[in-house]
Short mmCIF file of C-alpha atoms and ligand atoms in Angstrom, two decimals:
data_model
loop_
_atom_site.label_atom_id
_atom_site.label_comp_id
_atom_site.label_asym_id
_atom_site.label_seq_id
_atom_site.Cartn_x
_atom_site.Cartn_y
_atom_site.Cartn_z
CA MET A 1497 51.30 158.08 92.57
CA SER A 1498 53.48 159.34 89.72
CA GLY A 1499 54.73 156.58 87.43
CA GLY A 1500 52.31 154.31 89.23
CA ALA A 1501 51.59 151.94 86.35
CA GLY A 1502 55.11 150.54 86.33
CA TYR A 1503 56.71 147.57 88.05
CA ILE A 1504 57.21 149.08 91.50
CA GLY A 1505 54.28 151.50 91.31
CA SER A 1506 51.77 148.74 90.58
CA HIS A 1507 52.95 146.61 93.52
CA VAL A 1508 52.85 149.62 95.83
CA THR A 1509 49.31 150.45 94.64
CA VAL A 1510 48.13 146.95 95.59
CA GLU A 1511 49.59 147.21 99.09
CA LEU A 1512 48.27 150.74 99.66
CA ILE A 1513 44.74 149.78 98.60
CA GLN A 1514 44.84 146.65 100.75
CA ALA A 1515 46.02 148.83 103.66
CA GLY A 1516 42.92 150.99 103.20
CA TYR A 1517 44.35 154.00 101.37
CA ASP A 1518 42.70 155.73 98.39
CA VAL A 1519 45.13 155.79 95.46
CA VAL A 1520 45.23 157.71 92.18
CA VAL A 1521 47.61 156.32 89.58
CA ALA A 1522 49.18 158.76 87.13
CA ASP A 1523 51.57 157.68 84.40
CA ASN A 1524 52.60 158.84 80.91
CA LEU A 1525 53.01 155.19 79.81
CA SER A 1526 56.38 156.03 78.24
CA ASN A 1527 57.98 152.96 79.80
CA CYS A 1528 55.05 150.58 80.37
CA ASP A 1529 51.56 149.78 79.18
CA LEU A 1530 48.42 149.17 81.26
CA THR A 1531 49.03 145.44 81.81
CA CYS A 1532 50.04 145.90 85.43
CA PHE A 1533 47.39 148.54 86.08
CA GLU A 1534 44.71 146.07 84.93
CA GLY A 1535 46.35 143.42 87.11
CA VAL A 1536 46.14 145.71 90.12
CA LYS A 1537 42.40 146.09 89.59
CA LYS A 1538 41.99 142.29 89.40
CA ILE A 1539 44.05 141.68 92.55
CA THR A 1540 42.33 144.37 94.63
CA GLY A 1541 38.86 144.13 93.08
CA LYS A 1542 38.96 147.94 92.76
CA SER A 1543 37.53 148.22 89.26
CA ASP A 1544 37.12 152.01 89.60
CA LEU A 1545 40.80 152.67 90.47
CA PRO A 1546 41.45 156.15 89.08
CA PHE A 1547 44.07 156.39 86.31
CA VAL A 1548 45.34 159.66 84.79
CA LYS A 1549 47.55 159.47 81.70
CA MET A 1550 49.90 162.42 82.08
CA ASP A 1551 53.49 163.58 82.12
CA PHE A 1552 54.83 165.19 85.29
CA CYS A 1553 57.00 167.48 83.21
CA ASP A 1554 53.72 169.01 82.03
CA HIS A 1555 52.89 171.79 84.48
CA ALA A 1556 49.27 172.20 83.38
CA ALA A 1557 48.60 168.45 83.61
CA THR A 1558 50.16 168.29 87.05
CA GLU A 1559 48.16 171.32 88.13
CA GLY A 1560 45.04 169.58 86.82
CA LEU A 1561 45.80 166.46 88.86
CA PHE A 1562 46.15 168.40 92.11
CA SER A 1563 42.98 170.34 91.34
CA SER A 1564 41.01 167.16 90.64
CA PHE A 1565 42.04 165.13 93.67
CA LYS A 1566 42.71 165.85 97.34
CA ILE A 1567 46.30 164.64 97.59
CA ASP A 1568 47.73 164.02 101.09
CA ALA A 1569 50.83 162.20 99.92
CA VAL A 1570 52.52 161.71 96.58
CA ILE A 1571 54.87 158.85 95.74
CA HIS A 1572 57.19 159.83 92.93
CA PHE A 1573 58.20 156.87 90.76
CA ALA A 1574 58.08 158.67 87.42
CA GLY A 1575 61.53 158.66 85.88
CA PHE A 1576 63.71 156.86 83.38
CA LYS A 1577 65.87 154.15 84.94
CA ALA A 1578 68.12 152.48 82.40
CA VAL A 1579 71.70 153.03 83.56
CA GLY A 1580 73.26 152.41 80.13
CA GLU A 1581 70.80 154.64 78.27
CA SER A 1582 71.47 157.45 80.74
CA VAL A 1583 75.15 157.37 79.74
CA SER A 1584 74.35 157.57 76.01
CA ASP A 1585 71.57 160.15 76.40
CA PRO A 1586 72.15 162.13 79.63
CA LEU A 1587 69.99 165.13 78.69
CA LYS A 1588 66.96 162.85 78.32
CA TYR A 1589 67.56 161.75 81.93
CA TYR A 1590 68.33 165.16 83.45
CA SER A 1591 65.40 166.89 81.77
CA ASN A 1592 62.88 164.15 82.59
CA ASN A 1593 63.98 162.89 85.98
CA LEU A 1594 64.79 166.32 87.44
CA GLY A 1595 62.17 168.32 85.54
CA SER A 1596 59.30 166.07 86.57
CA PHE A 1597 60.28 166.16 90.23
CA VAL A 1598 60.79 169.96 90.38
CA ASN A 1599 57.47 170.48 88.63
CA LEU A 1600 55.69 168.10 90.98
CA LEU A 1601 57.07 169.86 94.07
CA GLN A 1602 56.18 173.31 92.71
CA VAL A 1603 52.58 172.29 92.06
CA ALA A 1604 52.33 170.53 95.41
CA ARG A 1605 53.48 173.73 97.10
CA ALA A 1606 50.95 175.79 95.18
CA HIS A 1607 48.24 173.48 96.55
CA GLY A 1608 49.25 173.92 100.15
CA GLY A 1609 52.05 171.35 100.24
CA CYS A 1610 52.01 167.62 100.85
CA ASN A 1611 54.00 164.61 101.99
CA VAL A 1612 56.43 163.43 99.35
CA LEU A 1613 57.84 159.92 99.14
CA PHE A 1614 60.75 159.71 96.70
CA SER A 1615 61.82 156.52 94.96
CA SER A 1616 65.58 156.62 95.43
CA SER A 1617 68.18 153.92 94.93
CA ALA A 1618 71.22 152.28 96.50
CA THR A 1619 73.01 153.47 93.40
CA VAL A 1620 73.59 156.75 95.28
CA TYR A 1621 76.23 154.89 97.31
CA GLY A 1622 78.23 153.95 94.22
CA GLU A 1623 80.86 151.45 95.40
CA PRO A 1624 80.51 152.05 99.16
CA GLU A 1625 83.66 152.00 101.27
CA LYS A 1626 82.13 148.99 103.01
CA SER A 1627 78.91 147.03 103.12
CA PRO A 1628 76.43 146.79 104.69
CA ALA A 1629 75.59 150.38 103.77
CA THR A 1630 73.75 152.45 106.36
CA GLU A 1631 71.90 155.70 105.60
CA SER A 1632 75.02 157.52 106.84
CA THR A 1633 77.32 155.73 104.42
CA PRO A 1634 78.73 158.55 102.31
CA ARG A 1635 77.25 158.84 98.80
CA GLN A 1636 79.96 158.44 96.17
CA SER A 1637 79.89 160.51 93.01
CA ALA A 1638 77.42 158.82 90.74
CA THR A 1639 78.69 156.30 88.19
CA SER A 1640 75.96 157.24 85.70
CA PRO A 1641 73.65 160.17 84.91
CA TYR A 1642 70.77 157.93 86.09
CA GLY A 1643 72.43 157.54 89.48
CA ASN A 1644 73.22 161.25 89.52
CA THR A 1645 69.55 162.13 89.00
CA LYS A 1646 68.73 160.04 92.07
CA GLN A 1647 71.29 161.94 94.14
CA ILE A 1648 70.14 165.31 92.84
CA CYS A 1649 66.48 164.52 93.46
CA GLU A 1650 67.31 163.54 97.03
CA ASP A 1651 69.00 166.93 97.43
CA ILE A 1652 66.05 168.72 95.81
CA LEU A 1653 63.72 167.11 98.35
CA ARG A 1654 66.11 167.78 101.25
CA ASP A 1655 66.44 171.47 100.33
CA SER A 1656 62.71 171.90 99.60
CA VAL A 1657 61.78 170.49 102.98
CA LYS A 1658 64.18 172.93 104.65
CA ALA A 1659 62.78 175.95 102.80
CA TYR A 1660 59.07 175.10 102.64
CA PRO A 1661 57.47 173.85 105.87
CA GLU A 1662 54.45 172.64 103.90
CA ILE A 1663 56.61 169.93 102.31
CA LYS A 1664 57.65 166.80 104.25
CA GLY A 1665 59.74 164.09 102.63
CA ILE A 1666 61.00 160.55 102.85
CA ALA A 1667 63.50 159.01 100.41
CA LEU A 1668 63.52 155.23 100.16
CA ARG A 1669 66.81 153.87 98.82
CA TYR A 1670 65.89 150.61 97.09
CA PHE A 1671 68.54 147.99 96.73
CA ASN A 1672 67.77 145.49 93.94
CA PRO A 1673 64.01 144.99 93.53
CA ILE A 1674 63.13 141.56 92.08
CA GLY A 1675 60.21 139.14 91.83
CA ALA A 1676 56.50 139.52 91.25
CA HIS A 1677 53.19 139.51 93.08
CA PRO A 1678 52.16 135.99 94.26
CA SER A 1679 49.06 136.22 92.05
CA ALA A 1680 51.33 136.36 88.96
CA LEU A 1681 49.01 139.12 87.68
CA ILE A 1682 51.64 141.87 87.98
CA GLY A 1683 55.40 141.85 87.68
CA GLU A 1684 58.39 143.28 85.85
CA LEU A 1685 57.73 144.10 82.18
CA PRO A 1686 60.96 145.44 80.74
CA ARG A 1687 60.71 146.76 77.18
CA GLY A 1688 63.24 145.21 74.77
CA VAL A 1689 66.32 143.44 76.07
CA PRO A 1690 66.28 143.52 79.90
CA ASN A 1691 69.10 145.44 81.56
CA ASN A 1692 68.49 143.82 84.93
CA LEU A 1693 69.51 140.35 86.01
CA VAL A 1694 66.29 138.64 87.06
CA PRO A 1695 64.15 139.47 84.02
CA PHE A 1696 67.03 138.31 81.84
CA ILE A 1697 67.13 135.06 83.81
CA THR A 1698 63.40 134.43 83.47
CA GLN A 1699 63.36 135.34 79.77
CA THR A 1700 66.25 132.94 79.17
CA ALA A 1701 64.43 130.21 81.10
CA VAL A 1702 61.27 130.71 79.06
CA GLY A 1703 63.22 130.70 75.78
CA LYS A 1704 62.89 134.38 74.86
CA ARG A 1705 66.68 134.81 75.30
CA GLU A 1706 69.29 132.33 74.13
CA CYS A 1707 71.76 132.55 76.98
CA LEU A 1708 72.37 134.57 80.13
CA SER A 1709 75.79 136.23 80.30
CA ILE A 1710 77.09 136.57 83.82
CA PHE A 1711 79.09 139.78 83.67
CA GLY A 1712 82.34 138.89 85.33
CA ASN A 1713 83.42 136.01 87.55
CA ASP A 1714 86.79 137.47 88.50
CA TYR A 1715 85.61 139.90 91.17
CA PRO A 1716 87.15 139.76 94.67
CA THR A 1717 84.08 137.93 96.08
CA PRO A 1718 83.64 134.35 97.34
CA ASP A 1719 82.54 132.98 93.97
CA GLY A 1720 83.96 135.76 91.76
CA THR A 1721 80.58 137.26 90.83
CA CYS A 1722 79.10 140.53 92.09
CA LEU A 1723 77.22 140.74 95.37
CA ARG A 1724 73.87 142.55 95.64
CA ASP A 1725 70.96 142.86 98.09
CA TYR A 1726 67.94 141.49 96.21
CA ILE A 1727 64.77 142.81 97.80
CA ASP A 1728 61.43 141.16 97.04
CA ILE A 1729 59.05 143.55 95.26
CA VAL A 1730 56.17 142.87 97.67
CA ASP A 1731 58.41 143.49 100.68
CA LEU A 1732 59.57 146.68 98.97
CA ALA A 1733 55.96 147.72 98.33
CA LYS A 1734 55.05 147.19 101.97
CA ALA A 1735 57.90 149.52 102.96
CA HIS A 1736 56.08 152.27 101.04
CA VAL A 1737 52.91 151.67 103.05
CA CYS A 1738 54.93 151.97 106.25
CA ALA A 1739 56.51 155.22 105.03
CA VAL A 1740 53.17 156.73 103.97
CA ARG A 1741 51.68 155.73 107.32
CA ARG A 1742 54.60 157.39 109.13
CA MET A 1743 54.04 160.62 107.20
CA LEU A 1744 50.23 160.75 107.41
CA ASP A 1745 50.11 159.75 111.07
CA GLY A 1746 52.51 162.56 111.97
CA GLN A 1747 55.19 160.17 113.23
CA MET A 1748 58.10 161.77 111.40
CA GLU A 1749 60.92 162.97 113.67
CA GLN A 1750 62.65 165.01 110.97
CA PRO A 1751 60.99 166.81 108.05
CA TYR A 1752 63.24 164.79 105.72
CA GLU A 1753 64.13 161.16 106.38
CA ILE A 1754 66.05 158.55 104.39
CA TYR A 1755 65.72 154.76 104.66
CA ASN A 1756 67.57 151.85 103.09
CA ILE A 1757 65.14 149.23 101.83
CA GLY A 1758 67.02 145.96 101.52
CA THR A 1759 67.24 142.56 103.17
CA GLY A 1760 70.71 142.98 104.67
CA ARG A 1761 71.69 139.70 102.94
CA PRO A 1762 74.33 139.81 100.16
CA VAL A 1763 73.69 137.33 97.34
CA SER A 1764 76.02 136.75 94.38
CA VAL A 1765 74.91 136.57 90.76
CA LEU A 1766 75.90 132.92 90.58
CA GLU A 1767 74.06 132.12 93.82
CA LEU A 1768 70.94 133.77 92.41
CA VAL A 1769 71.21 131.77 89.17
CA THR A 1770 71.68 128.45 90.96
CA SER A 1771 68.86 129.25 93.41
CA PHE A 1772 66.59 130.03 90.47
CA GLU A 1773 67.43 126.68 88.85
CA LYS A 1774 66.89 124.78 92.10
CA VAL A 1775 63.64 126.41 93.24
CA ASN A 1776 62.10 126.17 89.78
CA ASN A 1777 63.59 122.77 88.99
CA LEU A 1778 65.14 123.77 85.67
CA LYS A 1779 68.52 124.21 84.02
CA LEU A 1780 69.44 127.70 82.89
CA ASN A 1781 71.67 128.32 79.87
CA TYR A 1782 74.36 130.74 81.05
CA LYS A 1783 77.98 131.58 80.45
CA PHE A 1784 80.59 133.78 82.12
CA ALA A 1785 81.37 136.93 80.15
CA ALA A 1786 83.42 140.10 80.59
CA ARG A 1787 82.63 142.53 83.39
CA ARG A 1788 79.97 145.17 82.63
CA PRO A 1789 81.44 148.71 82.84
CA GLY A 1790 80.07 150.65 85.80
CA ASP A 1791 79.13 147.63 87.92
CA VAL A 1792 80.08 147.80 91.58
CA THR A 1793 81.63 144.69 93.10
CA ALA A 1794 79.49 144.48 96.20
CA ILE A 1795 76.74 146.41 97.94
CA TRP A 1796 74.11 145.38 100.43
CA ALA A 1797 71.98 147.18 103.00
CA ASP A 1798 71.93 147.61 106.73
CA PRO A 1799 68.10 147.88 107.03
CA ALA A 1800 68.08 148.49 110.80
CA LEU A 1801 66.77 152.07 110.58
CA ALA A 1802 63.77 151.08 108.46
CA CYS A 1803 63.09 148.25 110.88
CA GLU A 1804 63.18 150.61 113.86
CA LYS A 1805 61.40 153.66 112.45
CA LEU A 1806 59.16 152.21 109.75
CA HIS A 1807 58.47 148.97 111.66
CA TRP A 1808 59.34 147.17 108.42
CA LYS A 1809 61.60 144.34 107.40
CA ALA A 1810 61.91 142.03 104.44
CA GLU A 1811 59.99 138.80 104.99
CA ARG A 1812 60.01 136.80 101.74
CA SER A 1813 62.90 134.41 101.09
CA VAL A 1814 64.92 134.69 97.92
CA GLU A 1815 63.56 131.28 96.91
CA GLU A 1816 59.94 132.49 97.18
CA THR A 1817 60.88 135.59 95.22
CA LEU A 1818 62.54 133.63 92.44
CA ALA A 1819 59.56 131.30 92.24
CA SER A 1820 57.28 134.35 91.88
CA ALA A 1821 59.49 135.79 89.12
CA TRP A 1822 59.24 132.52 87.19
CA ALA A 1823 55.46 132.24 87.70
CA TRP A 1824 55.07 135.75 86.30
CA GLU A 1825 57.23 134.98 83.23
CA LYS A 1826 55.17 131.85 82.56
CA HIS A 1827 51.97 133.90 82.93
CA LEU A 1828 53.29 136.34 80.31
CA ALA A 1829 54.12 133.45 77.97
CA GLU A 1830 50.48 132.28 78.16
CA GLN A 1831 49.12 135.69 77.06
C1 WQD B 1104 72.78 143.02 89.09
C2 WQD B 1104 73.99 142.14 88.91
C3 WQD B 1104 75.30 142.63 86.94
C4 WQD B 1104 72.35 141.42 83.97
C5 WQD B 1104 70.68 148.66 88.70
C6 WQD B 1104 70.61 150.11 89.07
C7 WQD B 1104 69.75 150.27 90.31
C8 WQD B 1104 68.40 149.74 90.02
C9 WQD B 1104 68.51 148.25 89.69
C10 WQD B 1104 66.67 150.51 88.51
C11 WQD B 1104 75.23 142.90 88.43
C12 WQD B 1104 74.69 141.23 86.87
C13 WQD B 1104 72.97 141.70 85.18
C14 WQD B 1104 72.83 140.37 83.16
C15 WQD B 1104 74.53 139.92 84.80
N1 WQD B 1104 67.86 150.54 88.98
N2 WQD B 1104 74.03 140.96 85.58
N3 WQD B 1104 73.91 139.64 83.60
O1 WQD B 1104 73.20 147.07 88.19
O2 WQD B 1104 72.89 146.17 90.57
O3 WQD B 1104 71.36 147.96 89.72
O4 WQD B 1104 69.38 148.12 88.54
O5 WQD B 1104 65.72 149.94 88.91
O6 WQD B 1104 69.63 151.64 90.64
O7 WQD B 1104 71.89 150.58 89.40
O8 WQD B 1104 71.18 145.66 88.82
O9 WQD B 1104 70.11 143.68 87.79
O10 WQD B 1104 71.42 145.27 86.29
O11 WQD B 1104 72.64 143.79 87.89
O12 WQD B 1104 75.51 139.25 85.18
O13 WQD B 1104 72.33 140.07 82.05
O14 WQD B 1104 73.71 141.19 87.87
O15 WQD B 1104 76.64 142.61 86.45
O16 WQD B 1104 76.37 142.33 89.04
P1 WQD B 1104 72.30 146.70 89.31
P2 WQD B 1104 71.28 144.60 87.61
#
């Protein structure tokens, strides 16, 4: 698993191990430390979980990984993901996010090919003509270099699968991943000031941030704030197990498949904030501020295809998810 020590990678590792798969975690630790990796070992009891510190832009290191382990499927999480930073430093994003994926596919091919699961994003839809978005909803031109790298990597996988029969691929388009593992031993660990909503909420609640700014309450939505599809991180992780199972059990109907991974339920920023206050019995300090450039008004998933083909659907309620996010933040505060 490339980038497997991060927020999503660590939750996916837990679910894969608990589903009986052998996992190797590889990460260059450019955007995380080993806190979550150590948490994964505690949760699963797998004290010998293999970890390889490496960069997937490094051909020799990637070659070494494929020579050291028999790899039947690779899940590619490695990539930078800060929308704002991608606008101010696009070359950092194009060289890393595209270079690592091309290199990974080239090495995989040289080792006889493998099943590739790509971590994509609903951001490829931009501001969709309408929601819920299905997998056939047209992709809009990306609103950031980060989003563009997701679109381009999808196309790299699509075209590689067509040209090289030894490569099979699935792209999972995540909507908004939030929350933490129920054990509170792994969760989101943003470096510096969080870009995303839920870590900013929990850091404000725990006193690390003074006040949450809600970016815009003048959108054409019921309460004026943006609508998103917030998918619980454990539900998201389980979708990866279903996708890996589909690939390894030979159930794929096309050599390249795409799935939306969301709940199908739109939730506004203000609804999320008030749910967080209610479920955790606290008052959050927040204010309404100007819109954030690049934000889409509303997007949520139609997850029917994942339900049908992956036999997956989101199960945790947003209340459970918000309680898990708070438990994780409090765990961090005790460290
Ligand atoms: C959600 C809503 C903000 C912070 C991005 C990427 C996506 C994925 C997830 C990486 C928006 C509002 C946020 C804050 C706020 N990428 N907000 N105050 O922008 O939907 O998606 O992150 O994992 O690919 O595009 O997520 O959490 O940043 O914002 O009001 O302090 O919360 O305006 O409406 P987003 P987000």
